Amino acid sequence: MQVLIIEDDAVMAAHVADLLAGRGAVCETVADGRAGLARAAAHPFDLIVTDRMLPGLEGLDVVERLRALEVETPVLVLSALGQATDRVEGLERGADDYLAKPFADDELLARVGALLRRARKEPHPEVLVIGSIEIRVKARTVHRAGRHVALSPKEFELLRCLAEHAGQFVPRSLLLERVWNLRFDPQTNVVDVHVSRLRGKIDEGFEAPAILTARGEGYQLVADPT
């Protein structure tokens, strides 16, 4: 995986590069928008991560010009401009995803993984098995230790998203995006309420909880609850 990082903050650029290198990426960093545009147009990267406020050329201008050149490389924008209007603008101008600074490292890695899966158009498995939990995606059925668990559509999508990231804490923001199609936090407890209901159904009759919570990090579906 080859990644271009366009970021004029050397500390931030190094941090992102280190995170992605830990997942096997080869990262190249440039600190100027115009230089980033030229490099992205000349080389087939698998992913571009760019800041918005850059010297030379603003990050969203870089994205727009790449799209005008028919460069379809997935672009993740990282920016301190994190209001809903800023995110909407970024997506409307050609970015594939938008993450506000400061961000959680796990969320950055989860979003990068999702972008790369969409770009590769990898087929989703028809059956997800996490410990004693079996999820049949097409049939939209769930069993735990052979017992059928009746879930609402939102509860099913919530469990499916957690299962696709099993063993990792999934941030609330990613759950809002995947399950409710919200790219901003509406400042409600909708995620927490649905997780509570899902837990009540998944854990009924079992001593060990299947879903763990970490304050400030999100929720995790564990493969072997203990």
Short mmCIF file of C-alpha atoms in Angstrom, two decimals:
data_model
loop_
_atom_site.label_atom_id
_atom_site.label_comp_id
_atom_site.label_asym_id
_atom_site.label_seq_id
_atom_site.Cartn_x
_atom_site.Cartn_y
_atom_site.Cartn_z
CA MET A 1 0.00 0.00 0.00
CA GLN A 2 1.51 3.30 -1.12
CA VAL A 3 0.22 6.42 0.61
CA LEU A 4 0.85 10.09 -0.12
CA ILE A 5 0.59 12.36 2.94
CA ILE A 6 0.20 16.08 2.19
CA GLU A 7 0.78 17.83 5.50
CA ASP A 8 2.88 20.88 6.44
CA ASP A 9 2.95 20.00 10.15
CA ALA A 10 6.01 17.77 10.35
CA VAL A 11 4.97 16.21 13.66
CA MET A 12 1.50 15.35 12.40
CA ALA A 13 2.87 14.01 9.11
CA ALA A 14 5.32 11.77 10.94
CA HIS A 15 2.60 10.53 13.29
CA VAL A 16 0.24 9.59 10.45
CA ALA A 17 3.10 7.95 8.54
CA ASP A 18 4.06 5.89 11.60
CA LEU A 19 0.47 4.73 12.11
CA LEU A 20 0.09 3.64 8.51
CA ALA A 21 3.54 2.09 8.36
CA GLY A 22 2.44 -0.10 11.25
CA ARG A 23 -0.22 -1.48 8.89
CA GLY A 24 2.30 -2.16 6.14
CA ALA A 25 2.04 1.10 4.19
CA VAL A 26 4.90 2.81 2.39
CA CYS A 27 4.36 6.52 2.98
CA GLU A 28 5.65 9.54 1.09
CA THR A 29 5.24 12.99 2.64
CA VAL A 30 5.11 16.42 1.03
CA ALA A 31 4.52 19.70 2.88
CA ASP A 32 3.10 21.86 0.09
CA GLY A 33 -0.23 21.70 -1.72
CA ARG A 34 1.16 22.29 -5.20
CA ALA A 35 3.89 19.71 -4.69
CA GLY A 36 1.27 17.28 -3.42
CA LEU A 37 -0.92 17.83 -6.45
CA ALA A 38 1.98 17.25 -8.83
CA ARG A 39 3.06 14.08 -7.04
CA ALA A 40 -0.47 12.67 -6.79
CA ALA A 41 -1.11 13.32 -10.48
CA ALA A 42 2.14 11.65 -11.52
CA HIS A 43 2.11 8.51 -9.36
CA PRO A 44 -0.64 5.89 -8.78
CA PHE A 45 -0.94 5.98 -4.99
CA ASP A 46 -3.40 3.70 -3.19
CA LEU A 47 -4.45 6.48 -0.82
CA ILE A 48 -3.94 10.21 -0.30
CA VAL A 49 -4.17 11.79 3.15
CA THR A 50 -4.22 15.59 3.05
CA ASP A 51 -4.59 18.54 5.38
CA ARG A 52 -6.79 21.46 4.34
CA MET A 53 -4.73 24.50 5.32
CA LEU A 54 -1.58 24.02 3.25
CA PRO A 55 0.99 26.41 1.78
CA GLY A 56 0.92 26.74 -1.97
CA LEU A 57 -2.53 25.30 -2.57
CA GLU A 58 -5.40 24.59 -0.18
CA GLY A 59 -6.14 20.91 0.44
CA LEU A 60 -9.64 20.89 -1.06
CA ASP A 61 -8.32 22.68 -4.14
CA VAL A 62 -5.83 19.83 -4.48
CA VAL A 63 -8.69 17.33 -4.32
CA GLU A 64 -10.80 19.23 -6.86
CA ARG A 65 -7.95 19.47 -9.34
CA LEU A 66 -7.14 15.77 -8.97
CA ARG A 67 -10.76 14.89 -9.73
CA ALA A 68 -10.69 17.21 -12.74
CA LEU A 69 -7.64 15.25 -13.93
CA GLU A 70 -9.67 12.04 -13.43
CA VAL A 71 -7.42 10.85 -10.62
CA GLU A 72 -9.75 8.60 -8.61
CA THR A 73 -7.35 7.75 -5.76
CA PRO A 74 -9.26 7.69 -2.43
CA VAL A 75 -8.66 10.88 -0.44
CA LEU A 76 -8.97 11.27 3.31
CA VAL A 77 -8.95 14.88 4.51
CA LEU A 78 -7.60 15.60 8.00
CA SER A 79 -8.39 19.06 9.25
CA ALA A 80 -8.81 21.21 12.35
CA LEU A 81 -11.87 22.60 10.53
CA GLY A 82 -14.31 20.02 11.83
CA GLN A 83 -17.75 21.60 11.77
CA ALA A 84 -20.53 19.84 9.88
CA THR A 85 -20.41 22.49 7.14
CA ASP A 86 -16.65 21.93 6.72
CA ARG A 87 -17.11 18.17 6.36
CA VAL A 88 -19.95 18.58 3.87
CA GLU A 89 -17.83 20.96 1.80
CA GLY A 90 -14.94 18.50 1.78
CA LEU A 91 -17.12 15.63 0.60
CA GLU A 92 -18.89 17.75 -2.01
CA ARG A 93 -15.55 18.87 -3.46
CA GLY A 94 -14.34 15.33 -4.05
CA ALA A 95 -12.92 13.92 -0.79
CA ASP A 96 -13.92 10.36 0.04
CA ASP A 97 -13.79 10.89 3.80
CA TYR A 98 -13.15 13.71 6.26
CA LEU A 99 -11.77 13.39 9.77
CA ALA A 100 -11.46 16.30 12.19
CA LYS A 101 -8.31 16.94 14.21
CA PRO A 102 -7.58 15.91 16.88
CA PHE A 103 -8.54 12.35 16.05
CA ALA A 104 -8.22 8.94 17.68
CA ASP A 105 -5.54 6.78 16.08
CA ASP A 106 -7.89 3.78 15.91
CA GLU A 107 -10.49 5.85 14.07
CA LEU A 108 -7.95 7.00 11.49
CA LEU A 109 -6.88 3.40 10.86
CA ALA A 110 -10.49 2.19 10.67
CA ARG A 111 -11.39 4.87 8.13
CA VAL A 112 -8.29 4.14 6.05
CA GLY A 113 -9.20 0.46 6.02
CA ALA A 114 -12.76 1.23 4.91
CA LEU A 115 -11.54 3.50 2.09
CA LEU A 116 -9.14 0.86 0.82
CA ARG A 117 -11.78 -1.88 0.91
CA ARG A 118 -14.18 0.28 -1.11
CA ALA A 119 -11.45 1.13 -3.61
CA ARG A 120 -10.58 -2.54 -4.09
CA LYS A 121 -14.27 -3.43 -4.21
CA GLU A 122 -13.60 -6.42 -2.00
CA PRO A 123 -16.70 -8.63 -1.63
CA HIS A 124 -18.13 -8.75 1.85
CA PRO A 125 -18.30 -12.23 3.36
CA GLU A 126 -21.77 -13.76 3.44
CA VAL A 127 -21.22 -15.19 6.91
CA LEU A 128 -19.37 -13.52 9.79
CA VAL A 129 -18.41 -15.74 12.72
CA ILE A 130 -17.12 -14.03 15.84
CA GLY A 131 -16.70 -16.49 18.68
CA SER A 132 -20.11 -18.03 19.34
CA ILE A 133 -21.89 -15.38 17.22
CA GLU A 134 -22.83 -16.18 13.60
CA ILE A 135 -24.08 -13.41 11.32
CA ARG A 136 -25.59 -14.32 7.93
CA VAL A 137 -25.38 -11.12 5.93
CA LYS A 138 -27.75 -11.87 3.03
CA ALA A 139 -30.35 -13.58 5.19
CA ARG A 140 -29.86 -10.88 7.85
CA THR A 141 -30.04 -13.45 10.64
CA VAL A 142 -27.99 -13.73 13.82
CA HIS A 143 -27.37 -16.74 16.05
CA ARG A 144 -25.33 -17.05 19.23
CA ALA A 145 -24.36 -20.59 20.23
CA GLY A 146 -27.04 -21.82 17.85
CA ARG A 147 -29.81 -19.68 19.36
CA HIS A 148 -31.58 -17.27 17.01
CA VAL A 149 -31.35 -13.62 18.05
CA ALA A 150 -34.07 -11.36 16.62
CA LEU A 151 -32.68 -7.90 15.82
CA SER A 152 -34.14 -4.73 14.35
CA PRO A 153 -32.58 -3.48 11.06
CA LYS A 154 -30.46 -0.87 12.90
CA GLU A 155 -29.35 -3.39 15.52
CA PHE A 156 -28.33 -5.80 12.76
CA GLU A 157 -26.27 -3.13 10.95
CA LEU A 158 -24.69 -2.10 14.24
CA LEU A 159 -23.67 -5.69 15.02
CA ARG A 160 -22.43 -6.20 11.47
CA CYS A 161 -20.22 -3.11 11.66
CA LEU A 162 -18.79 -4.23 14.99
CA ALA A 163 -18.20 -7.72 13.57
CA GLU A 164 -16.34 -6.35 10.55
CA HIS A 165 -13.95 -4.68 13.02
CA ALA A 166 -13.99 -7.48 15.61
CA GLY A 167 -11.25 -7.16 18.19
CA GLN A 168 -10.95 -3.39 17.64
CA PHE A 169 -12.73 -0.52 19.33
CA VAL A 170 -15.04 1.11 16.78
CA PRO A 171 -15.54 4.86 17.39
CA ARG A 172 -19.07 6.22 17.77
CA SER A 173 -18.45 8.51 14.80
CA LEU A 174 -17.79 5.54 12.51
CA LEU A 175 -20.91 3.76 13.77
CA LEU A 176 -22.97 6.90 13.14
CA GLU A 177 -21.65 7.03 9.59
CA ARG A 178 -22.06 3.33 8.77
CA VAL A 179 -25.37 2.63 10.50
CA TRP A 180 -27.15 5.99 10.39
CA ASN A 181 -25.38 7.56 7.39
CA LEU A 182 -24.39 10.58 9.50
CA ARG A 183 -21.00 12.16 8.90
CA PHE A 184 -21.37 14.37 11.96
CA ASP A 185 -22.31 13.78 15.58
CA PRO A 186 -25.92 14.93 16.21
CA GLN A 187 -25.06 15.15 19.94
CA THR A 188 -27.58 12.47 20.90
CA ASN A 189 -27.16 9.11 22.62
CA VAL A 190 -28.64 7.16 19.70
CA VAL A 191 -25.57 4.89 19.44
CA ASP A 192 -25.48 4.14 23.16
CA VAL A 193 -29.22 3.36 23.25
CA HIS A 194 -28.98 0.93 20.33
CA VAL A 195 -25.85 -0.73 21.74
CA SER A 196 -27.68 -1.21 25.05
CA ARG A 197 -30.63 -2.87 23.28
CA LEU A 198 -28.29 -5.00 21.17
CA ARG A 199 -26.44 -6.15 24.28
CA GLY A 200 -29.69 -7.12 25.95
CA LYS A 201 -30.52 -9.41 23.06
CA ILE A 202 -27.06 -10.80 22.27
CA ASP A 203 -26.10 -11.48 25.88
CA GLU A 204 -29.40 -12.95 27.04
CA GLY A 205 -28.64 -16.31 28.66
CA PHE A 206 -24.86 -15.78 28.60
CA GLU A 207 -22.61 -14.70 31.46
CA ALA A 208 -19.89 -13.13 29.32
CA PRO A 209 -20.76 -9.90 27.46
CA ALA A 210 -19.98 -9.89 23.76
CA ILE A 211 -19.64 -6.11 23.42
CA LEU A 212 -17.13 -4.10 25.44
CA THR A 213 -17.14 -0.35 26.04
CA ALA A 214 -14.18 2.01 26.39
CA ARG A 215 -15.02 5.59 27.32
CA GLY A 216 -13.77 7.93 24.63
CA GLU A 217 -12.86 5.05 22.29
CA GLY A 218 -16.09 3.30 21.35
CA TYR A 219 -17.35 -0.27 21.33
CA GLN A 220 -15.67 -3.59 20.61
CA LEU A 221 -17.10 -6.98 19.67
CA VAL A 222 -14.90 -9.62 21.26
CA ALA A 223 -14.26 -12.96 19.59
CA ASP A 224 -13.99 -14.99 22.81
CA PRO A 225 -15.86 -13.24 25.62
CA THR A 226 -14.42 -14.02 29.06
#
